[in-house]
Amino acid sequence: MEDIVAEANWDLFRLFFVVARTGSVNRAAQILGMSQPTLSRRLKELERYTGAPLFFRASSGVKLTQEGEDLRRSAGDMVAAFESFQRDLRSRVGQRSSVVRISATEGLTKHWLLPRVRKLRDVNSRVYLEIISTVHQQGVAASDLDFVIRMGDPGENELIGKRVASVPLGIFASEGYLAAHPAPRQLSELRDHDIIGSSADFAGLRGERAGQMQLMTHFHAAADVRSVLRVMPIANHFAAAVEGLGLALLAVPFALAEGLVRVLPQESTSMNVWLLRRRESDLRKLTRDVRRFLESEFAKSRSWLSGEHRPRRPARRKSDM
């Protein structure tokens, strides 16, 4: 008893149009990457579904029957529309595949990530970076992000990744401010100085090692008494300190890069830096390459991120003079 095809799927029509276009089952099988017997069997399934022969054999290959010609004409627009859809889809996917979207804090963006963009482009000229610079945690799914470089709590459970650095925080001021206000010699003297920000700005900070909580306790107390300015986002605390408005609690490597002076250098707390991503990001080779690049660069710059070395200003090119 002959098998009955209850429903023809699109694949059968796709195979039919390749055979109709080439006029040969053998050539069509080669193009499709399948065996000639398998293709012949699939064509018979379509003929059983339509209830009519679609091809007859000729010396040069195969010819369409009247029913086959009718099928080719009636479904031609559908095939053309599908091929157009495939071209558009490949184009859109290809464009997105060259884009890598990263969210990072303002300090990390300015002082760590942007200085490495040219090197990344030299390694892979295809990559197009979109960087969202914000202190706020970005929703990965909603923002279609590939990577999140986050300081402090790693946050969302759907992200994977690892801790790539630890950044110390210390108290900084401008040379101008310290010329008018002698630097504190101990934590208790913070109450005698103008403080940038309020204690609420640092509520999320927690000392990770014994003794670090002492800095946070004294700085919070001083901010409650002598806060002269609250400016958001917190990245603007760097600019406020540069303007000589008071003492600020800042990430050590970024504050040194801004030319600020550290006071009470023996006192510090720290925050972990996390490089996070979605599991799906690893499906794209370009994203995997960017991840390896970022991990390698974080490993190379751990000493700088720890505040052990002052940043060296890049040499000026002749074209800049």
Short mmCIF file of C-alpha atoms in Angstrom, two decimals:
data_model
loop_
_atom_site.label_atom_id
_atom_site.label_comp_id
_atom_site.label_asym_id
_atom_site.label_seq_id
_atom_site.Cartn_x
_atom_site.Cartn_y
_atom_site.Cartn_z
CA MET A 1 0.00 0.00 0.00
CA GLU A 2 1.38 3.39 -1.07
CA ASP A 3 2.33 5.87 1.65
CA ILE A 4 0.25 9.03 1.69
CA VAL A 5 1.93 12.35 2.46
CA ALA A 6 -0.54 14.10 4.78
CA GLU A 7 1.21 17.45 4.57
CA ALA A 8 3.99 18.76 2.36
CA ASN A 9 6.59 20.85 4.13
CA TRP A 10 8.48 23.73 2.55
CA ASP A 11 11.60 21.61 2.08
CA LEU A 12 9.88 19.46 -0.58
CA PHE A 13 9.01 22.54 -2.63
CA ARG A 14 12.56 23.86 -2.22
CA LEU A 15 13.96 20.62 -3.65
CA PHE A 16 11.44 20.71 -6.50
CA PHE A 17 12.51 24.22 -7.56
CA VAL A 18 16.21 23.29 -7.61
CA VAL A 19 15.48 20.32 -9.90
CA ALA A 20 13.19 22.45 -12.06
CA ARG A 21 15.87 25.12 -12.39
CA THR A 22 18.73 22.73 -13.24
CA GLY A 23 16.71 20.25 -15.33
CA SER A 24 18.69 17.38 -13.78
CA VAL A 25 18.20 15.32 -10.64
CA ASN A 26 21.91 14.50 -10.51
CA ARG A 27 23.04 18.15 -10.76
CA ALA A 28 20.40 19.23 -8.25
CA ALA A 29 21.55 16.55 -5.80
CA GLN A 30 25.13 17.85 -6.06
CA ILE A 31 23.99 21.42 -5.45
CA LEU A 32 21.86 20.35 -2.49
CA GLY A 33 24.57 18.15 -1.00
CA MET A 34 22.46 15.00 -0.95
CA SER A 35 22.43 11.68 -2.80
CA GLN A 36 20.49 11.24 -6.03
CA PRO A 37 18.35 8.36 -4.63
CA THR A 38 17.39 10.47 -1.58
CA LEU A 39 16.41 13.42 -3.79
CA SER A 40 14.37 11.16 -6.09
CA ARG A 41 12.57 9.73 -3.06
CA ARG A 42 11.73 13.21 -1.75
CA LEU A 43 10.38 14.25 -5.17
CA LYS A 44 8.10 11.22 -5.21
CA GLU A 45 6.75 12.33 -1.81
CA LEU A 46 5.79 15.67 -3.34
CA GLU A 47 4.17 13.96 -6.33
CA ARG A 48 2.12 11.76 -4.00
CA TYR A 49 1.06 14.90 -2.11
CA THR A 50 0.00 16.76 -5.28
CA GLY A 51 -1.54 13.63 -6.79
CA ALA A 52 0.12 14.24 -10.15
CA PRO A 53 3.46 13.61 -11.88
CA LEU A 54 5.71 16.69 -11.88
CA PHE A 55 8.58 15.45 -14.08
CA PHE A 56 9.16 13.11 -16.99
CA ARG A 57 12.55 11.83 -18.01
CA ALA A 58 14.23 13.10 -21.18
CA SER A 59 17.58 12.42 -22.83
CA SER A 60 18.99 15.65 -21.41
CA GLY A 61 17.68 15.06 -17.89
CA VAL A 62 14.15 15.78 -16.71
CA LYS A 63 11.37 18.00 -18.04
CA LEU A 64 8.41 19.46 -16.20
CA THR A 65 5.01 17.99 -16.87
CA GLN A 66 2.03 20.34 -17.28
CA GLU A 67 1.32 19.92 -13.57
CA GLY A 68 4.97 20.65 -12.80
CA GLU A 69 4.85 23.86 -14.88
CA ASP A 70 1.67 24.93 -13.09
CA LEU A 71 3.31 24.33 -9.72
CA ARG A 72 6.42 26.29 -10.72
CA ARG A 73 4.36 29.27 -11.94
CA SER A 74 1.92 29.35 -9.04
CA ALA A 75 4.61 29.04 -6.40
CA GLY A 76 7.21 31.21 -8.17
CA ASP A 77 6.27 34.40 -6.31
CA MET A 78 6.42 32.54 -3.00
CA VAL A 79 9.92 31.28 -3.76
CA ALA A 80 11.10 34.73 -4.85
CA ALA A 81 9.70 36.24 -1.64
CA PHE A 82 11.42 33.59 0.46
CA GLU A 83 14.76 34.11 -1.28
CA SER A 84 14.41 37.87 -0.70
CA PHE A 85 13.67 37.17 2.95
CA GLN A 86 16.78 34.98 3.21
CA ARG A 87 18.99 37.69 1.66
CA ASP A 88 17.55 40.32 4.00
CA LEU A 89 17.97 38.03 7.02
CA ARG A 90 21.60 37.24 6.16
CA SER A 91 22.28 40.95 5.75
CA ARG A 92 20.69 41.87 9.06
CA VAL A 93 22.34 39.01 10.94
CA GLY A 94 25.65 39.83 9.33
CA GLN A 95 25.40 43.47 10.40
CA ARG A 96 24.53 42.54 14.01
CA SER A 97 27.27 39.91 14.06
CA SER A 98 29.89 42.62 13.54
CA VAL A 99 28.54 44.71 16.44
CA VAL A 100 29.72 44.06 20.00
CA ARG A 101 27.77 45.93 22.69
CA ILE A 102 29.47 46.61 26.01
CA SER A 103 28.20 48.31 29.15
CA ALA A 104 30.85 49.66 31.53
CA THR A 105 31.14 52.23 34.29
CA GLU A 106 32.20 55.75 33.31
CA GLY A 107 35.63 55.42 34.94
CA LEU A 108 36.40 52.07 33.30
CA THR A 109 35.16 53.36 29.95
CA LYS A 110 37.28 56.51 29.97
CA HIS A 111 40.48 55.22 31.54
CA TRP A 112 40.57 51.50 30.62
CA LEU A 113 38.24 50.53 27.77
CA LEU A 114 38.56 53.42 25.30
CA PRO A 115 42.40 53.35 25.38
CA ARG A 116 42.18 49.73 24.16
CA VAL A 117 39.69 50.18 21.31
CA ARG A 118 42.38 50.92 18.71
CA LYS A 119 44.33 47.82 19.73
CA LEU A 120 41.19 45.70 19.43
CA ARG A 121 40.49 47.18 16.00
CA ASP A 122 44.06 46.37 14.96
CA VAL A 123 43.50 42.77 16.02
CA ASN A 124 40.12 42.49 14.30
CA SER A 125 39.04 45.25 11.91
CA ARG A 126 35.54 43.73 11.56
CA VAL A 127 34.48 44.58 15.09
CA TYR A 128 32.21 47.59 15.62
CA LEU A 129 31.88 48.54 19.28
CA GLU A 130 28.84 50.12 20.89
CA ILE A 131 29.74 51.20 24.44
CA ILE A 132 27.15 52.22 27.00
CA SER A 133 28.95 54.15 29.71
CA THR A 134 26.92 54.14 32.91
CA VAL A 135 27.25 53.38 36.60
CA HIS A 136 23.78 51.80 36.59
CA GLN A 137 23.35 48.08 36.03
CA GLN A 138 22.06 47.51 32.51
CA GLY A 139 19.49 44.83 31.75
CA VAL A 140 21.33 42.51 29.39
CA ALA A 141 18.27 41.13 27.61
CA ALA A 142 16.50 44.48 27.23
CA SER A 143 19.64 46.27 26.02
CA ASP A 144 20.87 43.39 23.81
CA LEU A 145 24.28 43.63 25.45
CA ASP A 146 27.13 41.24 24.78
CA PHE A 147 29.29 42.20 27.77
CA VAL A 148 28.90 43.98 31.07
CA ILE A 149 32.02 45.25 32.85
CA ARG A 150 30.76 45.84 36.35
CA MET A 151 32.34 47.02 39.59
CA GLY A 152 31.04 45.61 42.86
CA ASP A 153 28.13 43.17 42.93
CA PRO A 154 28.07 40.99 39.76
CA GLY A 155 24.26 41.23 39.79
CA GLU A 156 22.05 39.30 37.38
CA ASN A 157 21.95 35.53 37.73
CA GLU A 158 21.60 34.88 33.99
CA LEU A 159 25.07 36.30 33.37
CA ILE A 160 28.23 34.25 33.41
CA GLY A 161 31.81 35.43 33.65
CA LYS A 162 34.52 35.99 36.20
CA ARG A 163 36.24 38.49 38.43
CA VAL A 164 39.02 40.03 36.37
CA ALA A 165 40.47 42.65 38.75
CA SER A 166 40.20 44.39 42.09
CA VAL A 167 40.26 48.19 42.16
CA PRO A 168 41.16 50.06 45.36
CA LEU A 169 39.31 53.20 46.40
CA GLY A 170 40.95 56.00 48.34
CA ILE A 171 40.49 59.65 49.28
CA PHE A 172 41.65 62.29 46.78
CA ALA A 173 41.78 66.03 46.34
CA SER A 174 43.28 68.54 43.92
CA GLU A 175 46.59 70.27 44.54
CA GLY A 176 44.70 73.57 44.73
CA TYR A 177 42.38 72.33 47.47
CA LEU A 178 45.28 70.95 49.51
CA ALA A 179 47.17 74.21 49.16
CA ALA A 180 44.32 75.94 50.97
CA HIS A 181 43.41 73.05 53.29
CA PRO A 182 46.23 70.99 54.84
CA ALA A 183 45.78 67.30 54.13
CA PRO A 184 44.26 65.19 56.91
CA ARG A 185 46.79 63.12 58.80
CA GLN A 186 44.29 60.66 60.24
CA LEU A 187 40.73 59.53 59.53
CA SER A 188 39.24 61.54 62.38
CA GLU A 189 40.36 64.76 60.64
CA LEU A 190 38.08 64.11 57.66
CA ARG A 191 35.35 65.94 59.60
CA ASP A 192 37.38 69.14 59.19
CA HIS A 193 37.24 69.02 55.37
CA ASP A 194 34.70 69.67 52.64
CA ILE A 195 33.36 66.35 51.35
CA ILE A 196 32.10 65.70 47.82
CA GLY A 197 28.99 63.51 47.82
CA SER A 198 26.75 62.19 50.56
CA SER A 199 26.87 59.02 52.60
CA ALA A 200 23.95 57.68 50.52
CA ASP A 201 26.17 57.71 47.41
CA PHE A 202 28.43 55.05 48.93
CA ALA A 203 25.83 52.86 50.62
CA GLY A 204 26.68 49.96 48.32
CA LEU A 205 30.37 49.93 49.20
CA ARG A 206 31.55 47.33 51.67
CA GLY A 207 35.11 46.78 52.80
CA GLU A 208 36.30 43.32 51.77
CA ARG A 209 39.24 43.03 54.15
CA ALA A 210 39.76 43.63 57.84
CA GLY A 211 40.33 47.31 58.56
CA GLN A 212 38.63 48.60 55.40
CA MET A 213 35.36 49.31 57.17
CA GLN A 214 37.14 51.94 59.27
CA LEU A 215 37.67 54.12 56.19
CA MET A 216 34.04 53.81 55.13
CA THR A 217 32.77 54.55 58.64
CA HIS A 218 34.82 57.74 58.96
CA PHE A 219 34.11 58.93 55.41
CA HIS A 220 30.35 58.40 55.85
CA ALA A 221 30.44 60.32 59.12
CA ALA A 222 32.39 63.18 57.52
CA ALA A 223 29.98 63.31 54.57
CA ASP A 224 27.04 63.58 56.97
CA VAL A 225 28.69 66.57 58.65
CA ARG A 226 30.58 68.39 55.87
CA SER A 227 29.10 67.39 52.49
CA VAL A 228 29.29 70.49 50.27
CA LEU A 229 28.03 69.02 47.02
CA ARG A 230 26.07 66.07 45.72
CA VAL A 231 26.43 65.51 41.98
CA MET A 232 25.16 62.57 40.00
CA PRO A 233 26.24 60.38 38.40
CA ILE A 234 29.06 59.57 40.79
CA ALA A 235 31.56 59.73 37.91
CA ASN A 236 31.27 63.52 38.22
CA HIS A 237 32.95 63.29 41.64
CA PHE A 238 36.23 63.16 39.71
CA ALA A 239 35.46 66.46 37.98
CA ALA A 240 34.33 68.03 41.26
CA ALA A 241 37.58 67.02 42.94
CA VAL A 242 39.62 68.40 40.01
CA GLU A 243 37.80 71.72 40.51
CA GLY A 244 39.05 71.82 44.10
CA LEU A 245 35.64 71.48 45.73
CA GLY A 246 36.74 69.05 48.43
CA LEU A 247 37.80 65.50 49.24
CA ALA A 248 36.29 62.62 47.27
CA LEU A 249 36.28 58.85 47.62
CA LEU A 250 37.45 57.63 44.20
CA ALA A 251 38.86 54.63 42.36
CA VAL A 252 42.63 54.95 42.81
CA PRO A 253 43.86 54.29 39.23
CA PHE A 254 41.26 56.60 37.69
CA ALA A 255 41.89 59.40 40.20
CA LEU A 256 45.64 59.20 39.59
CA ALA A 257 44.94 59.36 35.85
CA GLU A 258 43.00 62.60 36.49
CA GLY A 259 46.04 64.10 38.21
CA LEU A 260 44.52 64.13 41.69
CA VAL A 261 46.50 63.78 44.92
CA ARG A 262 45.84 60.90 47.28
CA VAL A 263 45.55 61.69 50.98
CA LEU A 264 45.76 59.11 53.75
CA PRO A 265 47.25 56.61 51.25
CA GLN A 266 47.46 53.97 53.97
CA GLU A 267 43.64 53.89 54.10
CA SER A 268 41.67 52.13 51.35
CA THR A 269 38.78 49.89 50.46
CA SER A 270 38.27 47.97 47.24
CA MET A 271 35.75 46.80 44.66
CA ASN A 272 35.91 43.77 42.40
CA VAL A 273 35.66 44.17 38.64
CA TRP A 274 33.57 41.57 36.80
CA LEU A 275 33.55 40.77 33.09
CA LEU A 276 30.12 39.27 32.47
CA ARG A 277 28.24 38.00 29.45
CA ARG A 278 25.26 35.95 28.37
CA ARG A 279 25.84 32.29 27.59
CA GLU A 280 24.45 32.91 24.10
CA SER A 281 27.25 35.38 23.38
CA ASP A 282 29.68 32.50 22.92
CA LEU A 283 27.75 31.36 19.83
CA ARG A 284 29.37 34.16 17.79
CA LYS A 285 33.06 33.77 16.96
CA LEU A 286 33.61 37.54 16.97
CA THR A 287 32.16 37.84 20.47
CA ARG A 288 34.36 34.97 21.68
CA ASP A 289 37.39 36.75 20.22
CA VAL A 290 36.47 40.02 21.95
CA ARG A 291 36.00 38.19 25.27
CA ARG A 292 39.46 36.66 25.02
CA PHE A 293 40.90 40.07 24.17
CA LEU A 294 39.24 41.75 27.16
CA GLU A 295 40.32 38.96 29.54
CA SER A 296 43.89 39.20 28.29
CA GLU A 297 43.95 42.99 28.66
CA PHE A 298 42.56 42.82 32.19
CA ALA A 299 45.26 40.30 33.11
CA LYS A 300 47.97 42.60 31.69
CA SER A 301 46.64 45.67 33.52
CA ARG A 302 46.05 44.23 36.99
CA SER A 303 49.03 46.13 38.38
CA TRP A 304 47.73 49.44 36.99
CA LEU A 305 44.17 48.78 38.16
CA SER A 306 45.49 48.04 41.63
CA GLY A 307 46.93 51.56 41.75
CA GLU A 308 50.52 50.37 42.00
CA HIS A 309 51.73 52.45 39.05
CA ARG A 310 50.92 55.95 38.00
CA PRO A 311 49.71 56.25 34.41
CA ARG A 312 52.25 57.36 31.86
CA ARG A 313 51.00 60.02 29.49
CA PRO A 314 51.26 58.88 25.86
CA ALA A 315 53.96 60.58 23.82
CA ARG A 316 52.61 63.32 21.61
CA ARG A 317 52.76 62.62 17.91
CA LYS A 318 54.34 65.19 15.61
CA SER A 319 50.97 65.70 13.96
CA ASP A 320 49.58 66.85 17.33
CA MET A 321 52.22 69.57 17.74
#
